[in-house]
């Protein structure tokens, strides 16, 4: 008799759990439908701030905060994918972070290698979402295992056509801009030299085939790590901080900056929904500024 009661109780519990899960999924879909009536962002960027404070406030090991932060990132990717957001960019590791304690940097490198290898698994969420992953930054600064794992992940997902996740590591905007200037100058020198060889005049000057020696904004755009991605619609820095910390300075002129108080590991679905609602509220103002800037160019 007792076993029958336990079995019946277990079935009721499972049924209740299933009903609640279905109800939650239904409500989430309804919320997505309501949000879709307004302008939806194509590109959201995250400065994932607060992992160390998360661990400190809970008196847990420091690396545990970054592990919790990785879980928050995966959950956020799933929600953004369900909402139809096409591009997600995250600030994972700044070049300046190499100045931190060596043991902390080493721990972060090991965690990065571990998580990248997890994403390489065929059963990972990346493959289920058909996600393409880019790494923006100077990978030569990374230790070899992390660099090789990152390169392998980019190669494995290069043909994917779903959400595009760009991971900035090791990155800062100053380095990106300098790199773009150097590449644009090298490209321009190569073009001018080629024209000089094939079409120079008797004075040794390159023929003018519409090629100018000056570097244009469009030249730099083509050599940014972000080439091919739309400008970010929203920049979210968690933990209440309001600094960009040398993150995508070139690309975020007309982005909506938000700084929720939640630490990154605590960032959740409700924070994401609120961020999109705030973006939709100021969307006309953002578009007006973008159009005005285009006319002034």
Coordinates of C-alpha atoms in Angstrom, one line a residue:
X1 CA 0.0 0.0 0.0
X2 CA 2.8 2.4 1.0
X3 CA 4.7 1.6 -2.2
X4 CA 1.6 2.4 -4.2
X5 CA 1.2 5.7 -2.5
X6 CA 4.8 6.6 -3.1
X7 CA 4.6 5.7 -6.8
X8 CA 1.4 7.7 -7.2
X9 CA 3.0 10.7 -5.5
X10 CA 6.0 10.4 -7.8
X11 CA 3.8 10.4 -10.9
X12 CA 1.8 13.4 -9.7
X13 CA 5.1 15.3 -9.0
X14 CA 6.5 14.5 -12.5
X15 CA 3.2 15.6 -14.1
X16 CA 3.1 18.8 -12.1
X17 CA 6.7 19.5 -13.1
X18 CA 5.9 18.9 -16.7
X19 CA 2.8 21.1 -16.6
X20 CA 4.7 24.0 -15.0
X21 CA 7.5 23.7 -17.5
X22 CA 5.0 23.8 -20.4
X23 CA 3.3 26.8 -18.8
X24 CA 6.6 28.6 -18.4
X25 CA 7.6 27.9 -22.1
X26 CA 4.2 29.2 -23.2
X27 CA 4.5 32.4 -21.1
X28 CA 8.1 32.9 -22.5
X29 CA 6.8 32.5 -26.1
X30 CA 4.0 35.0 -25.4
X31 CA 6.6 37.5 -24.0
X32 CA 8.8 37.0 -27.1
X33 CA 5.8 37.7 -29.3
X34 CA 5.0 40.9 -27.4
X35 CA 8.6 42.1 -27.7
X36 CA 8.7 41.3 -31.4
X37 CA 6.1 44.1 -32.0
X38 CA 8.8 46.6 -31.2
X39 CA 12.2 47.0 -32.9
X40 CA 14.4 44.1 -32.0
X41 CA 18.2 44.5 -31.6
X42 CA 20.3 42.7 -34.2
X43 CA 23.5 42.9 -32.2
X44 CA 24.0 43.0 -28.4
X45 CA 27.3 43.2 -26.7
X46 CA 28.2 42.3 -23.1
X47 CA 31.0 43.5 -20.8
X48 CA 30.7 40.6 -18.4
X49 CA 31.7 42.4 -15.2
X50 CA 31.4 41.1 -11.6
X51 CA 32.6 37.5 -11.7
X52 CA 35.3 38.1 -9.0
X53 CA 32.9 40.1 -6.8
X54 CA 30.3 37.3 -7.2
X55 CA 32.8 34.9 -5.7
X56 CA 34.0 37.3 -3.0
X57 CA 30.5 38.2 -1.8
X58 CA 29.7 34.5 -1.5
X59 CA 33.0 33.6 0.0
X60 CA 33.7 31.0 -2.6
X61 CA 36.8 30.2 -4.7
X62 CA 37.6 32.9 -7.1
X63 CA 37.5 30.7 -10.2
X64 CA 33.9 29.6 -9.2
X65 CA 32.7 33.1 -10.1
X66 CA 34.0 32.8 -13.7
X67 CA 32.5 29.3 -14.0
X68 CA 29.1 30.7 -12.9
X69 CA 29.7 33.5 -15.4
X70 CA 30.2 31.0 -18.2
X71 CA 26.8 29.4 -17.3
X72 CA 25.2 32.8 -17.4
X73 CA 26.7 33.3 -20.9
X74 CA 25.3 30.1 -22.2
X75 CA 21.8 30.9 -20.8
X76 CA 22.0 34.3 -22.4
X77 CA 23.0 32.9 -25.8
X78 CA 20.0 30.5 -25.7
X79 CA 17.6 33.4 -24.8
X80 CA 19.0 35.7 -27.5
X81 CA 18.8 32.9 -30.1
X82 CA 15.1 32.3 -29.1
X83 CA 14.4 36.0 -29.5
X84 CA 16.0 36.1 -32.9
X85 CA 19.1 38.2 -32.0
X86 CA 21.7 37.4 -34.7
X87 CA 24.9 38.8 -33.2
X88 CA 26.3 38.6 -29.7
X89 CA 29.7 39.9 -28.7
X90 CA 31.3 39.5 -25.2
X91 CA 34.3 41.0 -23.6
X92 CA 35.9 38.0 -22.1
X93 CA 39.5 39.0 -21.4
X94 CA 41.2 42.4 -21.8
X95 CA 44.9 42.7 -22.8
X96 CA 45.2 44.7 -19.5
X97 CA 44.1 41.6 -17.6
X98 CA 47.5 40.2 -18.1
X99 CA 48.7 42.7 -15.4
X100 CA 46.7 40.7 -12.8
X101 CA 48.3 38.2 -10.4
X102 CA 50.0 35.4 -12.4
X103 CA 48.1 32.7 -10.6
X104 CA 44.8 34.3 -11.4
X105 CA 45.7 34.7 -15.1
X106 CA 46.9 31.1 -15.3
X107 CA 43.6 29.9 -13.7
X108 CA 41.6 31.9 -16.2
X109 CA 43.7 30.5 -19.1
X110 CA 43.0 26.9 -17.9
X111 CA 39.3 27.7 -17.5
X112 CA 39.2 29.2 -21.1
X113 CA 40.8 26.1 -22.5
X114 CA 38.4 23.8 -20.7
X115 CA 35.3 25.7 -21.8
X116 CA 36.4 26.1 -25.4
X117 CA 37.0 22.4 -25.5
X118 CA 33.5 21.8 -24.1
X119 CA 32.1 23.9 -26.9
X120 CA 34.0 21.8 -29.4
X121 CA 31.9 18.8 -28.4
X122 CA 29.3 17.8 -31.0
X123 CA 26.6 17.8 -28.4
X124 CA 27.3 21.3 -27.1
X125 CA 24.8 24.1 -27.3
X126 CA 26.9 25.7 -30.0
X127 CA 26.3 22.9 -32.4
X128 CA 22.6 22.6 -31.4
X129 CA 22.1 26.3 -32.2
X130 CA 24.3 26.1 -35.4
X131 CA 26.3 28.9 -33.8
X132 CA 29.3 30.5 -35.4
X133 CA 32.1 31.6 -33.1
X134 CA 34.7 34.3 -33.7
X135 CA 37.6 35.3 -31.5
X136 CA 38.5 39.0 -31.7
X137 CA 41.9 40.1 -30.4
X138 CA 45.5 39.2 -30.5
X139 CA 45.5 35.4 -30.0
X140 CA 49.3 35.4 -30.2
X141 CA 49.3 36.7 -26.7
X142 CA 47.4 33.7 -25.4
X143 CA 49.2 30.5 -24.2
X144 CA 49.4 27.9 -26.9
X145 CA 46.7 25.4 -25.7
X146 CA 44.1 28.2 -25.5
X147 CA 45.2 29.7 -28.9
X148 CA 45.0 26.3 -30.6
X149 CA 41.6 25.5 -29.0
X150 CA 40.2 28.9 -30.1
X151 CA 41.5 28.5 -33.7
X152 CA 40.0 25.0 -33.8
X153 CA 36.6 26.2 -32.6
X154 CA 36.5 29.0 -35.2
X155 CA 37.4 26.5 -37.9
X156 CA 34.7 24.0 -36.8
X157 CA 32.0 26.6 -36.6
X158 CA 33.0 28.7 -39.7
X159 CA 30.2 27.3 -41.8
X160 CA 27.4 27.6 -39.3
X161 CA 24.6 30.0 -40.2
X162 CA 22.9 30.6 -36.8
X163 CA 23.7 33.1 -34.1
X164 CA 27.2 34.7 -34.4
X165 CA 29.1 34.8 -31.1
X166 CA 32.2 37.0 -31.1
X167 CA 34.5 36.5 -28.0
X168 CA 36.9 39.4 -27.4
X169 CA 40.1 37.9 -25.9
X170 CA 42.7 39.1 -25.4
X171 CA 41.3 42.4 -26.6
X172 CA 41.2 46.1 -26.2
X173 CA 39.9 48.7 -28.6
X174 CA 43.2 50.6 -28.8
X175 CA 44.9 47.5 -30.1
X176 CA 42.2 46.8 -32.6
X177 CA 42.3 50.3 -34.1
X178 CA 46.1 50.3 -34.3
X179 CA 46.0 46.9 -36.0
X180 CA 43.3 48.2 -38.5
X181 CA 45.5 51.3 -39.3
X182 CA 48.6 49.2 -39.9
X183 CA 46.7 46.8 -42.2
X184 CA 45.0 49.6 -44.1
X185 CA 48.3 51.3 -44.6
X186 CA 50.0 48.1 -45.7
X187 CA 47.1 47.5 -48.2
X188 CA 47.3 51.0 -49.6
X189 CA 51.1 50.8 -50.0
X190 CA 50.7 47.5 -51.9
X191 CA 48.1 49.0 -54.2
X192 CA 50.2 52.1 -54.9
X193 CA 53.3 50.0 -55.5
X194 CA 51.5 47.8 -57.9
X195 CA 50.1 50.7 -59.8
X196 CA 53.6 52.3 -59.9
X197 CA 55.0 49.1 -61.5
X198 CA 52.2 48.6 -64.0
X199 CA 51.1 52.1 -64.7
X200 CA 53.6 54.7 -63.5
X201 CA 54.4 57.7 -65.5
X202 CA 57.8 58.8 -66.7
X203 CA 58.4 60.7 -63.5
X204 CA 58.0 57.4 -61.5
X205 CA 54.7 58.5 -60.1
X206 CA 51.9 56.0 -59.8
X207 CA 49.0 56.5 -62.3
X208 CA 45.9 57.7 -60.7
X209 CA 43.3 55.0 -61.2
X210 CA 41.0 56.3 -58.5
X211 CA 43.4 55.2 -55.8
X212 CA 44.4 57.8 -53.2
X213 CA 47.1 57.6 -50.7
X214 CA 44.9 58.8 -47.8
X215 CA 43.2 56.3 -45.5
X216 CA 39.5 56.6 -45.3
X217 CA 37.1 55.6 -42.5
X218 CA 35.8 52.8 -44.8
X219 CA 39.3 51.4 -45.1
X220 CA 39.6 51.1 -41.3
X221 CA 36.1 49.6 -41.1
X222 CA 37.2 46.8 -43.4
X223 CA 40.1 45.9 -41.2
X224 CA 38.4 46.0 -37.8
X225 CA 37.8 42.6 -36.1
X226 CA 34.1 43.4 -36.4
X227 CA 34.1 43.7 -40.2
X228 CA 30.9 42.1 -41.5
X229 CA 29.0 42.6 -38.3
X230 CA 26.4 45.4 -37.8
X231 CA 27.2 48.0 -35.2
X232 CA 26.0 47.0 -31.7
X233 CA 22.5 48.1 -30.9
X234 CA 23.0 47.6 -27.1
X235 CA 26.1 47.6 -24.9
X236 CA 25.4 46.0 -21.5
X237 CA 27.9 46.2 -18.7
X238 CA 26.8 44.4 -15.6
X239 CA 27.6 45.2 -12.0
X240 CA 26.5 48.8 -12.3
X241 CA 29.7 50.0 -13.9
X242 CA 29.4 52.7 -16.5
X243 CA 32.8 52.5 -18.1
X244 CA 33.5 51.0 -21.5
X245 CA 37.0 50.0 -20.5
X246 CA 38.4 50.2 -24.0
X247 CA 35.8 48.0 -25.5
X248 CA 34.6 48.5 -29.1
X249 CA 35.2 52.2 -29.0
X250 CA 35.1 52.4 -32.8
X251 CA 31.8 50.6 -33.2
X252 CA 29.6 51.9 -30.3
X253 CA 29.1 55.5 -31.2
X254 CA 25.3 55.1 -31.5
X255 CA 24.8 52.1 -29.2
X256 CA 22.5 52.2 -26.2
X257 CA 24.6 51.9 -23.1
X258 CA 23.1 50.1 -20.1
X259 CA 24.6 49.2 -16.7
X260 CA 22.3 46.9 -14.7
X261 CA 23.3 46.4 -11.1
X262 CA 23.4 42.6 -11.4
X263 CA 26.8 40.9 -11.3
X264 CA 27.4 39.0 -14.5
X265 CA 26.8 35.5 -13.0
X266 CA 23.4 36.8 -11.8
X267 CA 22.4 38.2 -15.2
X268 CA 19.2 36.4 -16.2
X269 CA 16.3 36.3 -18.6
X270 CA 14.5 39.1 -16.8
X271 CA 17.5 41.4 -17.2
X272 CA 17.7 40.7 -20.9
X273 CA 14.0 41.4 -21.4
X274 CA 14.3 44.7 -19.5
X275 CA 17.4 45.6 -21.6
X276 CA 15.4 45.1 -24.8
X277 CA 12.5 47.1 -23.5
X278 CA 14.7 50.0 -22.6
X279 CA 16.3 49.8 -26.1
X280 CA 12.8 49.9 -27.7
X281 CA 11.9 52.9 -25.7
X282 CA 14.8 55.0 -27.0
X283 CA 15.0 53.5 -30.5
X284 CA 13.5 56.6 -32.3
X285 CA 16.1 58.8 -30.7
X286 CA 19.0 56.4 -31.6
X287 CA 17.8 56.1 -35.2
X288 CA 17.5 59.9 -35.5
X289 CA 21.1 60.4 -34.3
X290 CA 22.4 57.8 -36.8
X291 CA 20.6 59.3 -39.7
X292 CA 21.8 62.8 -38.7
X293 CA 25.4 61.5 -38.6
X294 CA 25.1 59.9 -42.0
X295 CA 23.9 63.2 -43.5
X296 CA 26.9 65.0 -42.0
X297 CA 29.5 62.6 -43.6

